[in-house]
Structure formats: C-alpha cells, structure tokens
Amino acid sequence: MSKNITLTMIKPLAVQQGFIGPILAKINENGFRIAAMKLLWLTENQAKQFYVVHKERPFYNDLVKSMSSGPIVAAVLENENAVDEYRKLIGATNPANADAGTIRKLYGTSLEANAVHGSDSDENANIEAEFFFSKLESF
Ligand code: GDP
C-alpha cells in the first residue's frame, strides 16, 4: 500500500498545557513519519482562512478565536492510509465521545479545545499541508 499524508495541528490550549511532547510521542509510537513541522501563532485572518469551509457554521467565530489564541504546532504526517489512521488515533471530535487512549480523550478538554486537528480527506490534507509548508520545508 502506498503512503500518503495528513495535516495535524496541536491546538493552542494543548500547547499551553505542555502536551506537545506527549502528543508527538503518540504520533511516533503509532508509526507516523513527521515530514514537516513548525511552531507558529496564527492570526485571526489566517485561522479564518484555514477553517473557511466552516464559515457558515454557528461555531465558526469561536473556533477562529480559539485557534488564534496562542501558538500551535502544525505538522505533516506520513503513513499508509494517513488520513484514516490518524483520525482513528485522535478519536471523535468531542473528547467526551472519544475512545479511551485516543489523543483527544487523553489531551482534549472540550469540543472546541479538542487538542488536535486532523485532515478529513486526502484532498484536504494536501491543501492544508500547502497552507503551512512550502516544498522547501517538507521532506
Ligand atoms: P474535526 O474534523 O473532527 O476536527 O471536526 P469538524 O471539522 O466538524 O470541526 C472542526 C473543529 O471545530 C473541531 O475540531 C472542533 O474543535 C470545532 N467544533 C466542531 N463542532 C463544534 C461546536 O459545535 N462548537 C464549538 N465551539 N466548536 C466546534
């Protein structure tokens, strides 16, 4: 099976709570290769652009505010079936409904502050990877 990519972000509250290390350890233990990674602080406009698909949703403004409230880690992860395998590893969107041992269950605190983002399709993974990284920054 060929390898493909997914894009993750460690969200601001998880970064503030000191969970970068434990979350990266889970990513490594589960066989993902880190192909690109950076720590950065999104402006409100950049967060709006990233989540533009959700712009009609009632939670859009809250999501944008929360995602631009502090530094995040963005990373491109490579694996076989990366999108689906990573969504299994992170668990359900709401940490309250996520399976035991998943990243959102372990490190998420609410639906909004659910520790990490994971792409929902191969097409979006590529769009999201290009949002954060140039070809020179991906290996
Ligand atoms: P994901 O693909 O599992 O991240 O979920 P979605 O793409 O549906 O939503 C994007 C992000 O918006 C989620 O990770 C949540 O942090 C946030 N979100 C989703 N639904 C709600 C909601 O009803 N209220 C709030 N405040 N945030 C939400």
XYZ file of N, CA and C and ligand atoms in Angstrom:
445
model
N 0.856 -1.204 0.000
C 0.000 0.000 0.000
C 0.887 1.248 0.000
N 0.495 2.251 -0.787
C 1.355 3.430 -0.841
C 1.074 4.365 0.333
N 2.084 5.148 0.655
C 1.945 6.066 1.782
C 1.355 7.382 1.310
N 0.620 8.017 2.177
C 0.153 9.367 1.877
C 0.205 10.211 3.147
N -0.328 11.448 3.057
C -0.109 12.375 4.166
C -1.411 12.855 4.803
N -1.262 13.352 6.033
C -2.328 14.093 6.689
C -1.698 15.312 7.346
N -2.537 16.304 7.648
C -2.033 17.518 8.304
C -2.619 17.567 9.700
N -1.753 17.758 10.690
C -2.249 17.930 12.050
C -1.852 19.288 12.597
N -2.671 19.785 13.527
C -2.278 20.940 14.350
C -2.467 20.515 15.797
N -1.489 20.841 16.647
C -1.699 20.742 18.096
C -2.246 22.106 18.494
N -3.474 22.120 19.024
C -4.224 23.375 19.214
C -3.684 24.173 20.408
N -3.996 25.495 20.456
C -3.379 26.377 21.454
C -3.448 25.893 22.900
N -4.608 25.421 23.354
C -4.693 25.037 24.774
C -3.797 23.833 25.075
N -3.742 22.877 24.144
C -2.893 21.697 24.345
C -1.416 22.096 24.384
N -1.041 23.087 23.549
C 0.338 23.597 23.588
C 0.604 24.244 24.947
N -0.355 25.115 25.383
C -0.188 25.810 26.675
C -0.102 24.836 27.841
N -0.822 23.724 27.727
C -0.850 22.755 28.832
C 0.362 21.823 28.836
N 1.269 22.012 27.872
C 2.505 21.216 27.865
C 2.373 19.865 27.191
N 1.401 19.739 26.259
C 1.144 18.429 25.655
C 1.815 18.209 24.295
N 2.711 19.146 23.869
C 3.383 18.914 22.578
C 4.148 17.586 22.623
N 4.947 17.404 23.647
C 5.782 16.201 23.750
C 4.964 14.916 23.773
N 4.009 14.795 24.702
C 3.206 13.569 24.756
C 2.443 13.292 23.456
N 1.948 14.338 22.797
C 1.193 14.107 21.550
C 2.141 13.653 20.443
N 3.329 14.270 20.347
C 4.300 13.824 19.328
C 4.752 12.387 19.606
N 4.856 12.026 20.881
C 5.243 10.644 21.218
C 4.195 9.662 20.697
N 2.913 9.983 20.898
C 1.821 9.119 20.395
C 1.910 8.984 18.876
N 2.188 10.116 18.212
C 2.287 10.118 16.752
C 3.425 9.191 16.311
N 4.567 9.292 16.988
C 5.710 8.435 16.652
C 5.427 6.970 16.955
N 4.873 6.713 18.129
C 4.599 5.314 18.536
C 3.646 4.632 17.573
N 2.796 5.415 16.909
C 1.808 4.829 16.018
C 2.250 4.803 14.558
N 3.539 4.985 14.326
C 4.105 4.710 13.009
C 4.037 5.833 11.994
N 3.693 7.052 12.446
C 3.676 8.180 11.508
C 5.073 8.778 11.408
N 5.451 9.149 10.182
C 6.716 9.861 9.975
C 6.409 11.356 9.872
N 7.158 12.166 10.614
C 6.959 13.617 10.548
C 7.708 14.146 9.329
N 6.956 14.632 8.337
C 7.551 15.089 7.075
C 7.796 16.590 7.071
N 7.094 17.317 7.960
C 7.265 18.770 8.107
C 6.690 19.148 9.465
N 7.272 20.188 10.103
C 6.719 20.594 11.408
C 7.163 22.006 11.751
N 6.248 22.798 12.361
C 6.634 24.126 12.865
C 5.713 24.568 14.004
N 6.278 25.449 14.865
C 5.506 26.114 15.916
C 5.197 27.501 15.382
N 3.924 27.893 15.395
C 3.569 29.230 14.886
C 2.292 29.715 15.549
N 2.049 31.010 15.468
C 0.856 31.629 16.053
C 0.027 32.184 14.912
N -1.132 31.598 14.661
C -1.997 32.052 13.569
C -2.654 33.383 13.918
N -2.742 34.300 12.956
C -3.571 35.493 13.136
C -5.032 35.060 12.982
N -5.952 35.945 13.399
C -7.380 35.623 13.211
C -7.693 35.412 11.733
N -7.110 36.229 10.870
C -7.380 36.078 9.432
C -6.858 34.761 8.880
N -5.699 34.332 9.359
C -5.157 33.035 8.900
C -6.042 31.882 9.395
N -6.510 31.977 10.657
C -7.393 30.922 11.190
C -8.709 30.901 10.409
N -9.225 32.087 10.063
C -10.459 32.166 9.256
C -10.265 31.470 7.919
N -9.087 31.732 7.310
C -8.790 31.146 6.001
C -8.690 29.616 6.113
N -8.005 29.139 7.168
C -7.838 27.698 7.320
C -9.197 27.007 7.445
N -10.114 27.611 8.227
C -11.404 26.976 8.517
C -12.530 27.513 7.643
N -12.189 28.077 6.467
C -13.197 28.742 5.634
C -14.370 27.809 5.279
N -14.116 26.504 5.197
C -15.218 25.565 4.892
C -16.303 25.599 5.968
N -15.954 26.046 7.179
C -16.925 26.086 8.279
C -17.542 27.471 8.460
N -17.372 28.378 7.466
C -17.728 29.778 7.741
C -19.216 30.010 7.992
N -20.052 29.103 7.530
C -21.497 29.265 7.802
C -21.923 28.604 9.114
N -21.011 27.881 9.765
C -21.397 27.149 10.983
C -21.459 28.108 12.176
N -22.369 27.853 13.120
C -22.549 28.776 14.254
C -21.298 28.905 15.129
N -20.440 27.895 15.109
C -19.262 27.923 15.992
C -18.023 28.526 15.316
N -18.178 29.022 14.069
C -17.024 29.499 13.292
C -16.219 30.578 14.026
N -16.895 31.609 14.544
C -16.162 32.711 15.189
C -15.429 32.247 16.442
N -16.091 31.407 17.236
C -15.452 30.879 18.453
C -14.232 30.034 18.087
N -14.380 29.228 17.044
C -13.284 28.357 16.604
C -12.085 29.196 16.150
N -12.371 30.239 15.372
C -11.304 31.119 14.874
C -10.601 31.810 16.043
N -11.369 32.307 17.013
C -10.776 32.982 18.179
C -9.900 32.015 18.957
N -10.420 30.816 19.176
C -9.664 29.838 19.954
C -8.382 29.397 19.229
N -8.456 29.223 17.893
C -7.286 28.749 17.139
C -6.223 29.830 16.967
N -6.620 31.112 17.210
C -5.636 32.191 17.107
C -5.285 32.757 18.484
N -5.583 31.981 19.548
C -5.377 32.478 20.918
C -3.977 32.199 21.454
N -3.161 31.483 20.706
C -1.802 31.168 21.162
C -1.098 30.309 20.133
N 0.169 29.996 20.382
C 0.922 29.200 19.403
C 0.326 27.798 19.212
N 0.502 27.297 18.006
C 0.119 25.922 17.663
C 1.347 25.216 17.081
N 1.266 23.895 17.015
C 2.238 23.134 16.223
C 1.494 22.611 15.000
N 2.028 22.887 13.815
C 1.484 22.308 12.581
C 2.476 21.274 12.082
N 1.966 20.148 11.598
C 2.874 19.112 11.090
C 2.212 18.300 9.987
N 3.033 17.873 9.040
C 2.594 16.933 8.012
C 3.076 15.544 8.437
N 2.144 14.599 8.475
C 2.455 13.239 8.916
C 2.262 12.281 7.756
N 3.213 11.373 7.594
C 3.120 10.400 6.501
C 2.920 9.001 7.073
N 2.050 8.256 6.425
C 1.804 6.865 6.842
C 1.017 6.174 5.741
N 0.835 4.857 5.847
C -0.117 4.197 4.961
C -1.499 4.643 5.414
N -2.332 5.058 4.480
C -3.684 5.496 4.847
C -3.679 6.583 5.908
N -2.827 7.568 5.743
C -2.559 8.539 6.818
C -3.817 9.227 7.359
N -4.719 9.647 6.471
C -5.902 10.402 6.931
C -6.744 9.540 7.867
N -7.093 8.340 7.424
C -7.971 7.484 8.240
C -7.259 6.986 9.496
N -5.985 6.596 9.341
C -5.247 6.083 10.507
C -5.095 7.171 11.566
N -4.872 8.412 11.126
C -4.697 9.489 12.114
C -6.029 9.826 12.776
N -7.120 9.788 12.004
C -8.421 10.079 12.625
C -8.772 9.002 13.654
N -8.340 7.772 13.401
C -8.540 6.714 14.418
C -7.733 7.031 15.673
N -6.498 7.487 15.466
C -5.614 7.769 16.608
C -6.110 8.972 17.425
N -6.708 9.971 16.765
C -7.139 11.156 17.527
C -8.500 10.954 18.177
N -9.374 10.148 17.598
C -10.682 9.886 18.195
C -11.742 10.888 17.775
N -12.935 10.760 18.348
C -14.098 11.568 17.963
C -13.846 13.054 18.212
N -14.551 13.898 17.429
C -14.387 15.357 17.522
C -14.564 15.858 18.954
N -15.594 15.345 19.638
C -15.826 15.736 21.031
C -15.064 14.768 21.958
N -14.084 15.279 22.712
C -13.293 14.390 23.578
C -14.157 13.520 24.489
N -15.346 14.026 24.856
C -16.238 13.254 25.734
C -16.683 11.957 25.061
N -16.734 11.962 23.716
C -17.176 10.761 22.981
C -16.016 9.954 22.411
N -14.785 10.411 22.637
C -13.625 9.737 22.031
C -13.272 8.473 22.815
N -12.784 7.469 22.082
C -12.402 6.201 22.728
C -11.215 6.400 23.663
N -11.147 5.552 24.685
C -10.017 5.573 25.624
C -8.707 5.402 24.854
N -7.691 6.145 25.253
C -6.373 6.002 24.637
C -6.169 6.882 23.426
N -7.233 7.490 22.899
C -7.060 8.386 21.746
C -6.518 9.739 22.226
N -5.911 10.470 21.278
C -5.269 11.748 21.640
C -6.305 12.740 22.181
N -7.474 12.804 21.554
C -8.482 13.766 22.035
C -9.007 13.375 23.414
N -9.125 12.071 23.684
C -9.576 11.638 25.012
C -8.521 11.996 26.061
N -7.248 11.742 25.714
C -6.166 11.945 26.686
C -5.876 13.428 26.922
N -5.914 14.240 25.849
C -5.390 15.605 25.957
C -6.399 16.699 25.606
N -7.610 16.337 25.202
C -8.634 17.323 24.873
C -9.411 17.702 26.126
N -9.929 18.958 26.145
C -10.698 19.371 27.320
C -12.146 19.727 26.971
N -12.419 20.031 25.708
C -13.793 20.354 25.292
C -13.890 20.151 23.789
N -15.104 20.285 23.267
C -15.320 20.152 21.819
C -14.428 21.131 21.053
N -14.355 22.367 21.540
C -13.537 23.380 20.873
C -12.046 23.144 21.119
N -11.700 22.850 22.366
C -10.287 22.635 22.723
C -10.028 21.128 22.743
N -10.138 20.530 21.534
C -10.033 19.065 21.460
C -8.624 18.605 21.043
N -7.648 19.362 21.496
C -6.217 19.005 21.442
C -5.573 19.069 20.056
N -6.224 18.443 19.059
C -5.574 18.359 17.740
C -6.576 18.467 16.601
N -6.056 18.877 15.453
C -6.770 18.809 14.175
C -6.208 17.639 13.379
N -7.057 17.007 12.584
C -6.593 16.021 11.609
C -7.399 16.181 10.333
N -6.731 16.162 9.179
C -7.427 16.335 7.891
C -8.523 15.283 7.730
N -9.563 15.636 6.934
C -10.666 14.680 6.757
C -10.666 13.991 5.388
N -9.722 14.329 4.507
C -9.634 13.647 3.206
C -8.233 13.861 2.641
N -7.863 13.027 1.667
C -6.544 13.202 1.026
C -6.456 14.565 0.347
N -7.562 14.967 -0.289
C -7.566 16.253 -1.000
C -7.322 17.396 -0.008
N -8.053 17.389 1.112
C -7.859 18.457 2.102
C -6.488 18.369 2.770
N -5.965 17.170 2.954
C -4.625 17.024 3.552
C -3.600 17.774 2.703
N -3.708 17.639 1.380
C -2.748 18.322 0.503
C -2.942 19.829 0.523
N -4.206 20.275 0.524
C -4.490 21.716 0.594
C -3.956 22.273 1.912
N -4.206 21.566 3.022
C -3.799 22.047 4.348
C -2.274 22.024 4.506
N -1.625 21.013 3.938
C -0.155 20.949 4.008
C 0.451 22.142 3.271
N -0.145 22.485 2.131
C 0.362 23.638 1.360
C 0.058 24.968 2.036
N -0.977 24.980 2.887
C -1.308 26.197 3.647
C -0.135 26.551 4.579
N 0.476 25.537 5.186
C 1.515 25.781 6.191
C 2.950 25.669 5.675
N 3.171 24.832 4.666
C 4.549 24.484 4.318
C 4.834 24.656 2.833
N 6.022 25.199 2.543
C 6.484 25.238 1.157
C 7.174 23.903 0.851
N 7.471 23.667 -0.410
C 8.178 22.435 -0.792
C 9.526 22.336 -0.087
N 10.158 23.497 0.140
C 11.472 23.512 0.807
C 11.402 23.096 2.270
N 10.191 23.122 2.856
C 10.029 22.799 4.273
C 9.465 21.401 4.509
N 9.254 20.637 3.445
C 8.674 19.289 3.556
C 9.662 18.264 3.043
N 9.783 17.157 3.773
C 10.842 16.181 3.445
C 10.300 14.771 3.307
P -12.971 17.524 13.125
O -12.762 17.193 11.667
O -13.122 16.290 13.976
O -11.919 18.457 13.679
O -14.355 18.288 13.246
P -15.052 19.396 12.299
O -14.298 19.562 11.019
O -16.509 19.075 12.236
O -14.929 20.760 13.152
C -13.721 21.487 13.191
C -13.433 21.880 14.626
O -14.453 22.774 15.056
C -13.482 20.732 15.626
O -12.225 20.090 15.774
C -13.900 21.397 16.911
O -12.775 21.888 17.658
C -14.718 22.585 16.453
N -16.152 22.331 16.610
C -16.916 21.408 15.970
N -18.204 21.491 16.366
C -18.251 22.494 17.290
C -19.303 23.079 18.070
O -20.470 22.680 17.993
N -18.934 24.100 18.918
C -17.654 24.560 19.004
N -17.371 25.564 19.867
N -16.644 24.038 18.297
C -16.935 23.025 17.444
